[in-house]
CSV table of C-alpha atoms in Angstrom, one decimal:
chain,number,residue,atom,x,y,z
A,1,MET,CA,2.8,80.9,63.5
A,2,ALA,CA,2.2,77.3,62.6
A,3,ARG,CA,-0.8,76.8,60.6
A,4,ASN,CA,-4.1,75.7,61.8
A,5,LYS,CA,-5.0,72.3,59.9
A,6,SER,CA,-8.6,72.6,60.3
A,7,THR,CA,-8.7,75.7,58.8
A,8,ASP,CA,-6.5,74.9,55.4
A,9,PRO,CA,-8.6,74.4,52.7
A,10,SER,CA,-5.9,71.7,51.1
A,11,THR,CA,-6.5,68.9,54.4
A,12,GLY,CA,-9.7,67.2,55.8
A,13,VAL,CA,-10.8,67.8,59.1
A,14,ASP,CA,-8.0,65.0,60.5
A,15,GLY,CA,-5.5,67.5,58.9
A,16,THR,CA,-4.6,65.2,56.3
A,17,LYS,CA,-4.6,65.7,53.0
A,18,PRO,CA,-7.7,64.5,50.5
A,19,LYS,CA,-6.6,61.5,48.3
A,20,LYS,CA,-7.2,62.6,44.8
A,21,GLN,CA,-9.8,60.5,42.6
A,22,LYS,CA,-7.5,58.7,39.6
A,23,LYS,CA,-8.5,59.4,36.2
A,24,GLN,CA,-10.1,56.6,34.6
A,25,ARG,CA,-8.0,55.6,31.6
A,26,TRP,CA,-9.5,55.2,28.1
A,27,TYR,CA,-9.1,51.5,28.2
A,28,HIS,CA,-11.5,51.3,31.5
A,29,GLN,CA,-14.2,53.1,29.6
A,30,VAL,CA,-14.0,50.6,26.6
A,31,TRP,CA,-13.7,47.5,29.3
A,32,ASP,CA,-16.9,49.0,31.3
A,33,ALA,CA,-18.6,50.0,28.0
A,34,TYR,CA,-18.1,46.0,26.7
A,35,LYS,CA,-19.2,44.5,30.2
A,36,MET,CA,-22.6,46.4,29.8
A,37,THR,CA,-22.8,45.6,25.9
A,38,ARG,CA,-22.2,41.7,26.7
A,39,ALA,CA,-24.7,42.1,29.8
A,40,GLU,CA,-27.5,42.7,27.2
A,41,ASP,CA,-25.7,41.5,24.0
A,42,PRO,CA,-23.7,38.5,24.6
A,43,ALA,CA,-23.4,37.7,21.0
A,44,VAL,CA,-20.9,40.9,20.8
A,45,THR,CA,-17.9,38.9,22.3
A,46,TRP,CA,-18.0,36.7,19.0
A,47,ILE,CA,-19.1,39.7,16.4
A,48,MET,CA,-15.8,41.9,17.6
A,49,LEU,CA,-13.5,38.9,17.2
A,50,ALA,CA,-14.9,38.2,13.7
A,51,VAL,CA,-14.7,41.4,12.6
A,52,PHE,CA,-11.2,41.4,14.2
A,53,VAL,CA,-9.8,38.1,12.7
A,54,GLY,CA,-11.6,39.3,8.9
A,55,ILE,CA,-9.6,42.4,8.9
A,56,LEU,CA,-6.1,40.8,9.4
A,57,ALA,CA,-7.2,38.0,6.9
A,58,VAL,CA,-7.7,40.7,4.4
A,59,ALA,CA,-4.5,42.5,5.3
A,60,ILE,CA,-2.6,39.3,5.3
A,61,GLY,CA,-4.1,38.1,1.9
A,62,ILE,CA,-3.0,41.2,0.6
A,63,GLY,CA,0.6,41.1,1.6
A,64,LEU,CA,0.5,37.2,-0.2
A,65,ALA,CA,-0.5,38.8,-3.4
A,66,TRP,CA,1.4,42.2,-3.7
A,67,GLY,CA,4.1,42.3,-0.7
A,68,PRO,CA,5.4,40.9,2.1
A,69,TRP,CA,2.7,40.0,4.4
A,70,VAL,CA,4.3,40.9,7.5
A,71,TYR,CA,4.2,44.7,6.7
A,72,THR,CA,0.8,44.5,5.6
A,73,LEU,CA,-0.5,42.4,9.2
A,74,ILE,CA,1.4,45.1,10.8
A,75,VAL,CA,-0.7,47.7,9.3
A,76,GLY,CA,-3.7,45.5,9.2
A,77,LEU,CA,-3.4,45.5,13.0
A,78,PRO,CA,-4.6,48.8,14.0
A,79,PHE,CA,-7.3,49.0,11.8
A,80,ALA,CA,-8.5,45.4,12.9
A,81,PHE,CA,-8.7,47.1,16.7
A,82,LEU,CA,-10.3,50.3,15.1
A,83,GLY,CA,-13.2,47.8,13.4
A,84,SER,CA,-13.5,46.1,16.5
A,85,LEU,CA,-14.0,49.1,18.7
A,86,PHE,CA,-16.5,50.6,16.0
A,87,VAL,CA,-18.6,47.4,16.6
A,88,LEU,CA,-18.4,47.8,20.2
A,89,THR,CA,-19.6,51.3,20.6
A,90,ARG,CA,-22.4,50.6,17.8
A,91,ARG,CA,-23.8,47.6,19.8
A,92,ALA,CA,-22.9,49.5,23.0
A,93,GLU,CA,-25.4,52.2,22.1
A,94,THR,CA,-27.9,49.3,21.2
A,95,ALA,CA,-27.5,48.1,24.5
A,96,ALA,CA,-27.6,51.1,26.4
A,97,TYR,CA,-30.9,52.3,24.5
A,98,SER,CA,-32.8,48.6,25.4
A,99,ARG,CA,-31.7,49.0,28.7
A,100,ILE,CA,-33.8,52.4,29.6
A,101,GLU,CA,-36.7,51.4,27.1
A,102,GLY,CA,-39.9,51.5,28.5
A,103,GLN,CA,-39.1,53.3,31.4
A,104,PRO,CA,-40.1,56.7,32.6
A,105,GLY,CA,-37.9,59.5,31.4
A,106,ALA,CA,-36.3,57.3,28.9
A,107,ALA,CA,-37.0,59.6,25.9
A,108,ARG,CA,-35.4,62.5,28.3
A,109,ALA,CA,-32.0,60.4,28.4
A,110,ALA,CA,-32.1,60.0,24.7
A,111,LEU,CA,-32.7,63.8,24.0
A,112,GLY,CA,-29.7,64.1,26.6
A,113,THR,CA,-27.0,62.6,24.0
A,114,ILE,CA,-27.5,66.2,21.9
A,115,ARG,CA,-24.6,67.6,22.3
A,116,ARG,CA,-25.0,71.1,21.1
A,117,GLY,CA,-27.9,73.6,19.3
A,118,TRP,CA,-30.9,72.3,21.9
A,119,THR,CA,-31.7,73.2,25.4
A,120,PHE,CA,-34.1,70.7,27.0
A,121,ASP,CA,-35.8,70.9,30.3
A,122,GLU,CA,-35.0,68.2,33.2
A,123,GLU,CA,-38.2,68.0,34.4
A,124,PRO,CA,-41.5,67.2,32.0
A,125,VAL,CA,-43.5,70.1,31.1
A,126,ALA,CA,-46.4,67.6,31.2
A,127,LEU,CA,-47.7,64.5,33.0
A,128,THR,CA,-50.3,61.9,33.7
A,129,PRO,CA,-51.1,59.8,36.5
A,130,GLN,CA,-50.3,56.9,34.0
A,131,GLN,CA,-46.7,58.2,33.7
A,132,ASP,CA,-47.4,59.7,30.3
A,133,LEU,CA,-44.5,62.3,30.0
A,134,VAL,CA,-44.1,65.4,27.6
A,135,PHE,CA,-40.4,66.8,27.7
A,136,ARG,CA,-39.9,70.0,26.1
A,137,GLY,CA,-36.7,71.4,24.0
A,138,VAL,CA,-35.8,75.1,22.3
A,139,GLY,CA,-33.5,75.2,19.2
A,140,ARG,CA,-33.3,77.2,16.6
A,141,ALA,CA,-35.8,75.0,14.9
A,142,GLY,CA,-38.1,76.2,17.4
A,143,VAL,CA,-39.7,74.1,20.1
A,144,VAL,CA,-39.8,70.5,20.0
A,145,LEU,CA,-42.4,68.5,22.4
A,146,VAL,CA,-41.1,64.7,22.8
A,147,GLY,CA,-44.1,62.7,24.5
A,148,GLU,CA,-43.9,58.7,25.8
A,149,GLY,CA,-46.8,57.1,26.5
A,150,PRO,CA,-49.5,55.0,24.4
A,151,THR,CA,-50.7,57.1,20.9
A,152,HIS,CA,-54.2,57.8,22.2
A,153,ARG,CA,-53.1,59.6,25.7
A,154,VAL,CA,-50.2,61.1,24.6
A,155,THR,CA,-51.4,62.4,21.6
A,156,LYS,CA,-54.3,64.6,24.0
A,157,LEU,CA,-51.1,65.8,25.7
A,158,LEU,CA,-49.0,67.1,23.3
A,159,ASP,CA,-51.8,69.1,21.4
A,160,GLY,CA,-52.6,70.5,25.1
A,161,GLU,CA,-49.0,71.7,25.4
A,162,LYS,CA,-48.9,72.9,21.7
A,163,ARG,CA,-51.7,75.3,22.2
A,164,ARG,CA,-50.4,76.5,25.6
A,165,ILE,CA,-47.2,77.2,24.0
A,166,THR,CA,-48.6,78.9,20.8
A,167,ARG,CA,-50.6,81.1,22.8
A,168,VAL,CA,-47.2,82.8,24.3
A,169,LEU,CA,-45.3,82.5,20.9
A,170,PRO,CA,-47.8,82.6,17.9
A,171,ASN,CA,-45.1,83.1,15.7
A,172,VAL,CA,-42.8,80.2,16.5
A,173,PRO,CA,-42.9,76.8,15.1
A,174,VAL,CA,-43.4,74.0,17.4
A,175,THR,CA,-42.8,70.6,16.1
A,176,THR,CA,-44.2,67.5,18.2
A,177,ILE,CA,-42.9,64.0,18.4
A,178,GLN,CA,-44.1,60.9,20.0
A,179,CYS,CA,-41.5,58.6,21.1
A,180,GLY,CA,-42.3,54.7,21.5
A,181,ASN,CA,-43.1,51.7,19.0
A,182,GLY,CA,-46.2,52.3,18.1
A,183,GLU,CA,-47.6,53.4,14.7
A,184,GLY,CA,-46.9,56.8,14.0
A,185,GLN,CA,-44.4,56.9,16.8
A,186,VAL,CA,-40.2,57.3,16.4
A,187,PRO,CA,-38.1,54.4,18.1
A,188,LEU,CA,-36.6,55.7,21.4
A,189,LYS,CA,-33.1,55.2,19.7
A,190,LYS,CA,-34.0,57.4,16.3
A,191,VAL,CA,-35.7,60.5,18.8
A,192,ALA,CA,-32.4,62.5,18.8
A,193,ARG,CA,-31.5,62.0,15.4
A,194,THR,CA,-35.2,63.3,14.5
A,195,VAL,CA,-34.5,66.2,16.4
A,196,GLN,CA,-31.2,67.0,14.9
A,197,LYS,CA,-32.9,66.8,11.5
A,198,LEU,CA,-35.1,69.6,12.0
A,199,ARG,CA,-34.4,72.7,10.0
A,200,PRO,CA,-33.5,76.0,11.8
A,201,THR,CA,-35.8,78.8,11.2
A,202,LEU,CA,-34.4,81.3,14.3
A,203,THR,CA,-31.9,83.1,15.0
A,204,LYS,CA,-29.8,82.8,18.5
A,205,PRO,CA,-31.1,85.6,19.5
A,206,GLU,CA,-34.3,84.6,18.7
A,207,THR,CA,-33.8,81.1,20.2
A,208,ALA,CA,-32.6,82.8,23.5
A,209,GLU,CA,-35.8,85.0,23.9
A,210,VAL,CA,-37.9,81.9,23.0
A,211,LEU,CA,-35.8,80.0,26.2
A,212,LYS,CA,-36.5,83.0,28.5
A,213,ARG,CA,-39.9,83.1,27.6
A,214,LEU,CA,-40.9,79.3,28.1
A,215,LYS,CA,-39.0,79.2,31.4
A,216,ALA,CA,-41.3,82.5,32.7
A,217,LEU,CA,-44.2,80.0,31.1
A,218,GLY,CA,-43.5,77.2,33.7
A,219,GLY,CA,-43.6,73.4,33.4
A,220,ALA,CA,-46.2,70.8,34.8
A,221,LYS,CA,-48.0,71.6,37.5
A,222,LEU,CA,-48.7,68.3,40.3
A,223,PRO,CA,-52.0,67.3,40.7
A,224,ILE,CA,-53.8,68.5,43.7
A,225,PRO,CA,-56.3,66.3,45.5
A,226,LYS,CA,-60.2,67.7,44.8
A,227,GLY,CA,-61.6,69.6,47.5
A,228,ILE,CA,-58.4,70.5,49.5
A,229,ASP,CA,-56.7,73.9,49.0
A,230,PRO,CA,-53.3,73.6,50.9
A,231,THR,CA,-53.1,77.7,50.7
A,232,ARG,CA,-56.2,77.7,53.0
A,233,ALA,CA,-56.2,74.5,55.0
A,234,ARG,CA,-56.7,74.6,58.6
A,235,PRO,CA,-55.7,72.4,61.3
A,236,ASP,CA,-58.6,70.9,63.4
A,237,ARG,CA,-58.5,72.5,66.8
A,238,LYS,CA,-60.4,70.2,68.4
A,239,GLY,CA,-58.2,67.4,67.3
A,240,MET,CA,-55.0,69.3,68.7
A,241,ARG,CA,-57.0,69.3,72.0
A,242,GLY,CA,-57.8,65.6,71.9
A,243,ARG,CA,-61.4,65.9,72.2
């Protein structure tokens, strides 16, 4: 019996096999990072070139002083490339932060660079109409609340969320961090590093239990217009009949 092409999971609707997506090579990723960085930081090209030439010059100088310069040049080439790549990595990180700085949710994007040890909610646990946000994370250092917005507003928001968590988890440390460029705030590019420096106080089973209880606690509740209860709203029957 011939196989029905429409029911074969390896083929498309028209019976043809879908094309496999090509894997992006590492040099394509480097090139994309370079283009993004150059758009924010035009000087990156000259800085990378200066580092590359500088390392090669040192390698050639060592060769002229103590041995054949051709050998030291060959050895210096990969070091020059790695030096330029290191510069690109650091400048790309700075450029990425500068692109998102000031946008709502920038703190959550920065916290997403933490690879292990912490679990952060995708949505804010507290917010205001002015787009001040508080994001919550759980790790072995306890609970961390990261707020973004002006100090005079986000402080109240963080304190309120901290009280709410303390009522449910009285023995768990809760750390508050304000993300921003104001006095007493942590710059966006240093937020992830600040969280990672917090000292662990909980065991892994305790951390899992805290995460479980906070999920049951829930997150932010969207504001509802006063005077309207959506659970008790009734349609205007006269309006439906055209009267």
